[in-house]
Short mmCIF file of C-alpha atoms in Angstrom, two decimals:
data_model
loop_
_atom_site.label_atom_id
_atom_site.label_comp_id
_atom_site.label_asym_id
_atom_site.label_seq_id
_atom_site.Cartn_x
_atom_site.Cartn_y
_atom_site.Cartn_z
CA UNK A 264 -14.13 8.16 -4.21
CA UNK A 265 -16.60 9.14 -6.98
CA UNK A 266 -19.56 6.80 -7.80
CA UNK A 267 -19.90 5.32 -11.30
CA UNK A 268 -23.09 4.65 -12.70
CA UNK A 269 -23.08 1.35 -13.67
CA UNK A 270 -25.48 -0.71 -15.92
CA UNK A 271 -27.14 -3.33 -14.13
CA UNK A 272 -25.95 -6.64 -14.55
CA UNK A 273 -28.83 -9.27 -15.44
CA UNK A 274 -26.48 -12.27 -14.77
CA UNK A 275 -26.42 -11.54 -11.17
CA UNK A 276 -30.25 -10.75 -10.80
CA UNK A 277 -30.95 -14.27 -12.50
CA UNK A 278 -28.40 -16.06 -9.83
CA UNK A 279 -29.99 -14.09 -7.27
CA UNK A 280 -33.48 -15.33 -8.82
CA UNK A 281 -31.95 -19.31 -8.94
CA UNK A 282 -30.84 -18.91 -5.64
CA UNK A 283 -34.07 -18.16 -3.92
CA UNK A 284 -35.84 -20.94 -5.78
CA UNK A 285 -33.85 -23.11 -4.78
CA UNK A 286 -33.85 -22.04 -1.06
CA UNK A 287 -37.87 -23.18 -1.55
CA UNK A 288 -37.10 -25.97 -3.04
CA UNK A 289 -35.13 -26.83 -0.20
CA UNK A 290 -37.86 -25.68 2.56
CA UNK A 291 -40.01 -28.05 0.68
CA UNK A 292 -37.94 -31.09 1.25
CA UNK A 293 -36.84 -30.31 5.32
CA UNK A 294 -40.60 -29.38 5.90
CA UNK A 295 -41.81 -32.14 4.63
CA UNK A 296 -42.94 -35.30 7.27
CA UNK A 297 -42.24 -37.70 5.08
CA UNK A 298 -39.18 -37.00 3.75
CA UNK A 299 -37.60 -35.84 7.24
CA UNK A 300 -38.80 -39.11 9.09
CA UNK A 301 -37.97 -41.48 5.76
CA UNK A 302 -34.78 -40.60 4.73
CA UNK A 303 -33.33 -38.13 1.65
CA UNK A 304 -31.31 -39.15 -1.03
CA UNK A 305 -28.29 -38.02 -0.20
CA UNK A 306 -27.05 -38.37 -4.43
CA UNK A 307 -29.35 -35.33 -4.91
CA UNK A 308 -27.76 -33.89 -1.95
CA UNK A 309 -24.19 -34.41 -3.31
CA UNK A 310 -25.33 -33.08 -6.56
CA UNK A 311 -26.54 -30.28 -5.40
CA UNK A 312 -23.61 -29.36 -3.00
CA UNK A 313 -21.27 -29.53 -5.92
CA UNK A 314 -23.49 -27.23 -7.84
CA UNK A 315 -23.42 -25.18 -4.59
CA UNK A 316 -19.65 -25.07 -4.81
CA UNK A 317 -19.30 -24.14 -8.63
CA UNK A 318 -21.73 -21.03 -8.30
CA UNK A 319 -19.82 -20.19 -5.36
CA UNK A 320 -16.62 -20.27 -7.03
CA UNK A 321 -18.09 -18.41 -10.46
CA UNK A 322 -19.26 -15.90 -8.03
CA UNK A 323 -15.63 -15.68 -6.16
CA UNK A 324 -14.24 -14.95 -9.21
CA UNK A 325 -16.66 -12.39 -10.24
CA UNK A 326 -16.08 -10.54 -7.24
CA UNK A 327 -12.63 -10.59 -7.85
CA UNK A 328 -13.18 -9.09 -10.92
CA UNK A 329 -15.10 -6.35 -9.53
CA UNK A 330 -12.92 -5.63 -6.11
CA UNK A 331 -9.89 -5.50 -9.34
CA UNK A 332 -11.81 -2.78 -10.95
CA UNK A 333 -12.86 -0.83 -7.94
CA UNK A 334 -9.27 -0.99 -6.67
CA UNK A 335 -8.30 0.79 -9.97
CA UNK A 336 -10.88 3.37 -9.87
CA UNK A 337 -10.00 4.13 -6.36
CA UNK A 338 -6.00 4.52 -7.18
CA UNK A 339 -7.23 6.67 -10.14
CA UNK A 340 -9.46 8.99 -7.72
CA UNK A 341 -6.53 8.63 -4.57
CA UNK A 342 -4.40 10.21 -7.57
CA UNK A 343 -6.83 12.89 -8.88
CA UNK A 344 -7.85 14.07 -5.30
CA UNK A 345 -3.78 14.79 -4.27
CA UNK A 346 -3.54 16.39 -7.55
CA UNK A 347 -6.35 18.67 -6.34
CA UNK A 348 -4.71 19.26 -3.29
CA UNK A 349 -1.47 19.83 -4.62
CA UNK A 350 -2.97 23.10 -6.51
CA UNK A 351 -5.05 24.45 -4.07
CA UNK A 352 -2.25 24.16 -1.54
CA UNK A 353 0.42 26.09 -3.95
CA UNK A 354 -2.76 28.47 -4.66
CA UNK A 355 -3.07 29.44 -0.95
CA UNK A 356 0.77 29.43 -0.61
CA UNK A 357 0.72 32.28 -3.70
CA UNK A 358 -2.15 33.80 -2.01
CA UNK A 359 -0.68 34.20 1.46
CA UNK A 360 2.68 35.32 -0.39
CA UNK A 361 0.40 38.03 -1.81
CA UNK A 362 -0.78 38.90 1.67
CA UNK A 363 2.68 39.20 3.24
CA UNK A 364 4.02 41.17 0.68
CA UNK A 365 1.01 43.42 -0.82
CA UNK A 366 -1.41 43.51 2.08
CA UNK A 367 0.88 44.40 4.81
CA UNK A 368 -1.19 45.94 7.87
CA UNK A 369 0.84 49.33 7.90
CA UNK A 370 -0.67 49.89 4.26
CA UNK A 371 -4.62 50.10 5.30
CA UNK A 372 -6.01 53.56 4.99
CA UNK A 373 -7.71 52.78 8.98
CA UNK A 374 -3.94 51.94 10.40
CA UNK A 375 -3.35 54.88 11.71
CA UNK A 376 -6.66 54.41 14.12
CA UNK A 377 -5.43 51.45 15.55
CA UNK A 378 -1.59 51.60 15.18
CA UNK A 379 0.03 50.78 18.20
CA UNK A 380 2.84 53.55 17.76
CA UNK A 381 0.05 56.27 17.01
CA UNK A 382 1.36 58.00 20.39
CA UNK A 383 5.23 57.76 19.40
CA UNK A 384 4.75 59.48 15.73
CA UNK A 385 1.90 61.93 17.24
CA UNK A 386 3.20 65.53 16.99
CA UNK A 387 2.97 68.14 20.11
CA UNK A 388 -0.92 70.23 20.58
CA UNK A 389 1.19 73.15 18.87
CA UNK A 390 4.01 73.15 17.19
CA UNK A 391 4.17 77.31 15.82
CA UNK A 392 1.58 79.76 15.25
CA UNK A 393 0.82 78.26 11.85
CA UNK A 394 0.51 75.06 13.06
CA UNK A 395 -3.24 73.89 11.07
CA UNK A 396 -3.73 71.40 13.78
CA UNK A 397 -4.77 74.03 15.95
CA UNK A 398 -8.52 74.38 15.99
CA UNK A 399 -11.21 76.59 17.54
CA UNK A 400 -11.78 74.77 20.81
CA UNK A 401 -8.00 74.67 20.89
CA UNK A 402 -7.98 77.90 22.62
CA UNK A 403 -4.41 78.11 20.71
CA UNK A 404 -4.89 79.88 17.46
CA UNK A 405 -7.99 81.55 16.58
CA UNK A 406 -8.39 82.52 12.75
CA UNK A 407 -11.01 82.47 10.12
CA UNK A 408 -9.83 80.50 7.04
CA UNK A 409 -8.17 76.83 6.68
CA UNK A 410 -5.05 77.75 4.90
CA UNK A 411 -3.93 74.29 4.13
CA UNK A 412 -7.38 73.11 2.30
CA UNK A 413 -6.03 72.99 -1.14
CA UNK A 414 -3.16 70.87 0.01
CA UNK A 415 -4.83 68.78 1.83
CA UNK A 416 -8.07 68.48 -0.80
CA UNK A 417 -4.94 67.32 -3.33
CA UNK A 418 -3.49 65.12 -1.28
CA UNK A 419 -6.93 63.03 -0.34
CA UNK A 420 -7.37 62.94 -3.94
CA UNK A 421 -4.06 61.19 -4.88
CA UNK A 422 -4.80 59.04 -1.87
CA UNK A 423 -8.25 57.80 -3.54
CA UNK A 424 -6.43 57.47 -7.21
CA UNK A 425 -4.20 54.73 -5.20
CA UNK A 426 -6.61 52.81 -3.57
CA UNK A 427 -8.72 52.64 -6.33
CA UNK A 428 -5.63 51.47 -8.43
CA UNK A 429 -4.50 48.81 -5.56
CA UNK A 430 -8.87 47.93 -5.28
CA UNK A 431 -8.36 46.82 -9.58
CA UNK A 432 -5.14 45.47 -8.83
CA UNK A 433 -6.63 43.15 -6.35
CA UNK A 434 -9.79 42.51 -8.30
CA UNK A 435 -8.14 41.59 -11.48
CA UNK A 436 -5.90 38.94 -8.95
CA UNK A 437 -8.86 37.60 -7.79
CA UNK A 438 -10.17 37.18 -11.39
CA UNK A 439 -7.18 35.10 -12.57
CA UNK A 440 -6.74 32.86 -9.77
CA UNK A 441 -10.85 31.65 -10.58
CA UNK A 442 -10.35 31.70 -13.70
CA UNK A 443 -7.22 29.44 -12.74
CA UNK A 444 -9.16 27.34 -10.58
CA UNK A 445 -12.15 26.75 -13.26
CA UNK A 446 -9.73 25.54 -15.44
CA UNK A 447 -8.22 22.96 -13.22
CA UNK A 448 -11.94 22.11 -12.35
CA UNK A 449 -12.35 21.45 -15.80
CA UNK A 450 -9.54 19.15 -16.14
CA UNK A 451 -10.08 17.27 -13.74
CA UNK A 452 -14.03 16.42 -15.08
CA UNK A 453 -12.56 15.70 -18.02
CA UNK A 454 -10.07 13.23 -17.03
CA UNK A 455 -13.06 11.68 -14.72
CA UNK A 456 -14.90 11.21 -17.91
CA UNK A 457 -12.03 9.49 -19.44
CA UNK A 458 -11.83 6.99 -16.59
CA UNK A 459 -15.19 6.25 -16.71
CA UNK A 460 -15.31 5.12 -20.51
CA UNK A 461 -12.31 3.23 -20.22
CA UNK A 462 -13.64 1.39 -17.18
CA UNK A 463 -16.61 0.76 -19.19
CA UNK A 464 -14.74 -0.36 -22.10
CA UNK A 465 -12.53 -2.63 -19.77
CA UNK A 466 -15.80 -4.15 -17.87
CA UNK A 467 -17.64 -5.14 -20.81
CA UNK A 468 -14.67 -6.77 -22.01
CA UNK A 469 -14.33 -9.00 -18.88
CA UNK A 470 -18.01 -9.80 -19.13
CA UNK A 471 -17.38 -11.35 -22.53
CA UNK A 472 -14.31 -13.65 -21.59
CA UNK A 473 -16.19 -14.81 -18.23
CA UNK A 474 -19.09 -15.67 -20.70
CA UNK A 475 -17.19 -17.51 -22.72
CA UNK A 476 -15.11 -19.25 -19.27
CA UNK A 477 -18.34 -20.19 -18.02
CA UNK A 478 -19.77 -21.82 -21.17
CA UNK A 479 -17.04 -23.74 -21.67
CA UNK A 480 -16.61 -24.51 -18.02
CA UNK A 481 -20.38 -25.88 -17.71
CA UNK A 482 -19.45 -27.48 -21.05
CA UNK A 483 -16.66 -29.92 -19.83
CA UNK A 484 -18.74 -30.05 -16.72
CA UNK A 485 -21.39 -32.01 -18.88
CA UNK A 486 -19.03 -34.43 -19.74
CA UNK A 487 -18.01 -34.99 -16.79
CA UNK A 488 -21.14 -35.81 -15.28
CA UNK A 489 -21.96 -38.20 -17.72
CA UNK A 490 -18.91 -40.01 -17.60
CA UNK A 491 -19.23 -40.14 -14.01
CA UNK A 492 -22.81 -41.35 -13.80
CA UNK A 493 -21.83 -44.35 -16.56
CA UNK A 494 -18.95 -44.85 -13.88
CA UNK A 495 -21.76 -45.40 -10.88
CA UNK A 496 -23.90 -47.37 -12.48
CA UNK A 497 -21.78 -50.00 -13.48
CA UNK A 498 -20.09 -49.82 -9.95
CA UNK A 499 -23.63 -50.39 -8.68
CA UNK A 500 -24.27 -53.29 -10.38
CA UNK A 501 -20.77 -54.81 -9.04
CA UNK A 502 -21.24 -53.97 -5.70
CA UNK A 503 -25.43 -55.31 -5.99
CA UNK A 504 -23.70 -58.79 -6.96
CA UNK A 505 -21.30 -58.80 -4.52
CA UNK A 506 -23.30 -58.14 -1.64
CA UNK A 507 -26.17 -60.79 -3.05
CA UNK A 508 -22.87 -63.55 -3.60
CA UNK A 509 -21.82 -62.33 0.46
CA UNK A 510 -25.22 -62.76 2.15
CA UNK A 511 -25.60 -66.18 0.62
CA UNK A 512 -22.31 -67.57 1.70
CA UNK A 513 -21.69 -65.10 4.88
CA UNK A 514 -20.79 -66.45 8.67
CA UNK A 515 -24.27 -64.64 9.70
CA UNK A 516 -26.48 -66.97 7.82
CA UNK A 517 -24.29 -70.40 8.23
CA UNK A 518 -24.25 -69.41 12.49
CA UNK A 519 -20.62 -70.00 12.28
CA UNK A 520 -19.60 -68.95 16.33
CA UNK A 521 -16.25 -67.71 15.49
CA UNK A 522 -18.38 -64.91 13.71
CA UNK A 523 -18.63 -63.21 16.54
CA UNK A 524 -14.98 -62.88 17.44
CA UNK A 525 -13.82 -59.10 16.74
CA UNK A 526 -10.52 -58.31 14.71
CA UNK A 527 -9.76 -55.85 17.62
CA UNK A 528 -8.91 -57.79 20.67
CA UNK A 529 -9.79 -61.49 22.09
CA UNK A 530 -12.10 -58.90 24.88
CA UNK A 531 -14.48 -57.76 22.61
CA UNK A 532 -17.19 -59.15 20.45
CA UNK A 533 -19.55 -58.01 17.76
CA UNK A 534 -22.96 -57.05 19.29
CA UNK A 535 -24.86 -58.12 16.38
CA UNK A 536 -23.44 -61.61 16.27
CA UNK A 537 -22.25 -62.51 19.66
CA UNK A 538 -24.51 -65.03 21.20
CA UNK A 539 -24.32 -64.63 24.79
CA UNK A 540 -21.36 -64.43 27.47
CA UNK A 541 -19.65 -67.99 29.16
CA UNK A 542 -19.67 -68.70 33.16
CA UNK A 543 -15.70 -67.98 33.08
CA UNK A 544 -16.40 -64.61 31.89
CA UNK A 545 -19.40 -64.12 34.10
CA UNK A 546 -17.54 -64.79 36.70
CA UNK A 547 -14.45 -62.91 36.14
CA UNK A 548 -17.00 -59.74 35.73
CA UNK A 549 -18.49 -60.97 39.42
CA UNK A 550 -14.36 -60.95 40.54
CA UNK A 551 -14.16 -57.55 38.95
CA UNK A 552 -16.84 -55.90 40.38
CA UNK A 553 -15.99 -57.00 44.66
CA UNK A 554 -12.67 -56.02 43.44
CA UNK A 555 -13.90 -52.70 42.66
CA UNK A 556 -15.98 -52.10 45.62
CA UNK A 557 -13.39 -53.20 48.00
CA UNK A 558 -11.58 -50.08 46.54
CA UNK A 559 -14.15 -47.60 46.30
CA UNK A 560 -14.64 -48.92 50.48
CA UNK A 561 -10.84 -48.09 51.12
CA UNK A 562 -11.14 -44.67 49.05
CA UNK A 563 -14.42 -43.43 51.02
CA UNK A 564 -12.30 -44.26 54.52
CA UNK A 565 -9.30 -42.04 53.33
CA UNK A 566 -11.75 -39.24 52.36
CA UNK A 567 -12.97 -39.75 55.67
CA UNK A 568 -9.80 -39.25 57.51
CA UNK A 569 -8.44 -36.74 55.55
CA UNK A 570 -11.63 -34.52 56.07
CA UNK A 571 -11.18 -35.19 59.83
CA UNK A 572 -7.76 -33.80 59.84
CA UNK A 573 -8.98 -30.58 57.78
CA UNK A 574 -11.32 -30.08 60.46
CA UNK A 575 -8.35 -29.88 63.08
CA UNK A 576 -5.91 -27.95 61.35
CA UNK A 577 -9.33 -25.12 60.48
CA UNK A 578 -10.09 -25.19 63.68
CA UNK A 579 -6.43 -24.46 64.69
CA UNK A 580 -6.18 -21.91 62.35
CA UNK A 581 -9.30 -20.35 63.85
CA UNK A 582 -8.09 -19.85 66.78
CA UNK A 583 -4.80 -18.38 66.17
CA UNK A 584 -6.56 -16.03 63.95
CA UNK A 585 -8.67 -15.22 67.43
CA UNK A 586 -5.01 -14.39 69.41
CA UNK A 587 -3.89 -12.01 66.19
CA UNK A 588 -7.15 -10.17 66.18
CA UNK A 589 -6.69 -9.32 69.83
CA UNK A 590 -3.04 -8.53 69.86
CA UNK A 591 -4.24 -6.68 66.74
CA UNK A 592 -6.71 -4.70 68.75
CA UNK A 593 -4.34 -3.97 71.82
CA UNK A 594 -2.13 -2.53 69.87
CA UNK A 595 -4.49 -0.19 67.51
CA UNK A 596 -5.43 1.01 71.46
CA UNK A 597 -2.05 1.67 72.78
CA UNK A 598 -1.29 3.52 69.15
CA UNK A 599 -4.96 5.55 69.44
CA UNK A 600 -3.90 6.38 72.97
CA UNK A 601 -0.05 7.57 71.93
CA UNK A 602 -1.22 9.85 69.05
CA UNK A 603 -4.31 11.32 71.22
CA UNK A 604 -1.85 12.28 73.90
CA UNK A 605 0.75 13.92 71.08
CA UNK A 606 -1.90 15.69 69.88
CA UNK A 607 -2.98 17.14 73.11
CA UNK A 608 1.29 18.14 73.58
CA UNK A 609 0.71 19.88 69.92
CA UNK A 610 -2.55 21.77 70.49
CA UNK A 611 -0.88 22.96 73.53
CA UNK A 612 2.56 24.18 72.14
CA UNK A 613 0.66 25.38 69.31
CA UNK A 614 -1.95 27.66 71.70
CA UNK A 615 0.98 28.98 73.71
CA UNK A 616 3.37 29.70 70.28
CA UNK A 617 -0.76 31.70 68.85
CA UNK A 618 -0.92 33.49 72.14
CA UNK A 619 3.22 34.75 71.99
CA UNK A 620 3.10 36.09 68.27
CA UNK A 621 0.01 38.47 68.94
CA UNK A 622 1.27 39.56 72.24
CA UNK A 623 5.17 39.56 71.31
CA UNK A 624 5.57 40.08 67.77
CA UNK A 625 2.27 40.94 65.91
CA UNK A 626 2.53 44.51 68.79
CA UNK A 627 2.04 46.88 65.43
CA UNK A 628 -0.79 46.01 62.98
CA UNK A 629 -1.84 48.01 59.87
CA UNK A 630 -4.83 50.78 60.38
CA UNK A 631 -6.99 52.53 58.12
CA UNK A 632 -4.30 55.43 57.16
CA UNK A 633 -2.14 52.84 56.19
CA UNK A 634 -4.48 51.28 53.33
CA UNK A 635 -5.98 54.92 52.60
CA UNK A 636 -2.45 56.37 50.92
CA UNK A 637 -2.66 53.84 48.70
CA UNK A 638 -4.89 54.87 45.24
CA UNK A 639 -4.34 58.81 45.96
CA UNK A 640 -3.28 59.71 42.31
CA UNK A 641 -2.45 58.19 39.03
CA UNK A 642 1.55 57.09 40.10
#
């Protein structure tokens, strides 16, 4: 990935700036004693929640836009990076080629002091008596002059013409492939550049058309506001009326007793209404209740007994565990005292089979003279 530098967007410092005012706004109103203990008018709270929601979703799709952009940029650089690879991988290929072929080992002027055949192609100490390989401290051929010199002086100095043509061979190589490799650098900036205007280009662009979205998004928003606050009003006048027109004629002020009845069952009552139970139902509750005692009584006695009869059966269990511990034991002892007396019948059989190898077949062990003609010369 390569990093852009981007100018800085003043839209998004000012929501950032909104944002945080109206976080104090907010720890105004929940710190506040009288507000908290009062009550909060939950219309600003709607309000504000919806506004909540529409900067959220202005700011979804503006990070949409910019995870779209980044996503192209990073396919752009994904492609420009395994283009680079591509060349410096065929590079060292061509370079390696060059090696096999040009740099072989057997064509180094030090080979011959570490070739591993230097013994196979060495010649004799003396081949005749004008052999020039034999020296002074030869002891093989003693004369004055080195006969071969001019040869050999010629043949040093063709040697030095070709390494010093294969040295400018290999430096002029080395010269094209950077001058190969600055070029591709080159291309590749260049194409970076490119990217970068265009992505410019196509970011101011989607600035403008989510301007002009958002203007005429908070636009119809207006509208709809104000159609929608014309809407609650009148519905709050309706509803003012009717609740005036149902407290005047309503059950709760007339004391009508069937008020208290509830739509859900003939059992149940509305608290706020009901005026107190009947003696049927008080005692039905009375019935209810010995009822319920009588078989909470019965439950505790078969808790009771069944506890009782847990108490047998552990105790039971107890005491066979007891019996398999010590049949347990008496057998670990009669298995302790089986493999104590095998092992005594080993060690035994074992002493007696020590004592007839070194007396029987161990009769003729190795001395001294044996280990000393070992070492005695270079065979």
């Amino acid at each position: 990935m390569y990093k852009l530098d981007l100018p800085i967007d003043t839209r998004e410092a000012n929501a950032i700036a909104a944002r945080q005012q109206r976080e104090q706004q907010r720890k105004t109103q929940i710190f506040n004693a009288r507000t908290r203990l009062i009550g909060v008018d939950t219309d600003s709270l709607a309000k504000q929640i919806e506004e909540k929601n529409l900067m959220q979703q202005a700011d979804r799709e503006r990070a949409n836009a910019y995870d779209n952009d980044m996503i192209k940029t990073a396919q752009i650089c994904t492609l420009l990076d395994e283009r680079q690879r591509n060349d410096t991988r065929k590079l060292n290929e061509q370079m390696n080629k060059f090696r096999l072929e040009q740099q072989a080992a057997s064509s180094r002027r030090e080979f011959d002091l570490y070739d591993p055949d230097s013994k196979k192609k060495d010649k004799p100490a003396r081949v005749s008596d004008d052999d020039p390989r034999c020296q002074v401290s030869g002891l093989q051929l003693f004369q004055g002059e080195d006969l071969s010199a001019k040869d050999r002086k010629k043949l040093q100095q063709e040697q030095m013409r070709e390494w010093i043509k294969q040295q400018l061979e290999e430096k002029n190589r080395e010269k094209a492939a950077e001058k190969y490799a600055e070029q591709l650098h080159q291309k590749k900036m260049m194409e970076i550049d490119a990217r970068s205007a265009q992505l410019a280009r196509e970011e101011e662009t989607c600035r403008r058309n989510l301007n002009v979205a958002t203007k005429n998004y908070n636009a119809a928003l207006s509208a709809e506001r104000k159609a929608r606050e014309s809407l609650d009003k009148q519905k709050e006048q309706d509803d003012n009326f009717t609740e005036l027109s149902n407290q005047v004629f309503g059950d709760v002020l007339t004391e009508n007793p069937e008020v208290a009845q509830s739509s859900f069952g003939a059992h149940r009552v509305i608290p706020d209404r009901w005026k107190g139970m009947s003696p049927e139902q008080r005692a039905e509750i009375q019935r209810i209740q010995d009822m319920q005692k009588e078989e909470k009584q019965r439950m505790l006695d078969e808790e009771k007994e069944l506890y009782n009869e847990y108490e047998k059966t552990a105790l039971l269990q107890a005491q066979k565990a007891i019996l398999m511990e010590r049949e347990k034991n008496r057998k670990a002892a009669e298995l302790e005292k089986s493999i104590a007396e095998e092992n005594m019948r080993l060690a035994t059989e074992q002493r007696l089979n020590q004592t007839r190898l070194n007396k029987e077949v161990y009769t003729n062990p190795p001395t001294d003279d044996y280990f000393a003609q070992f070492n005695t010369c270079t065979r």
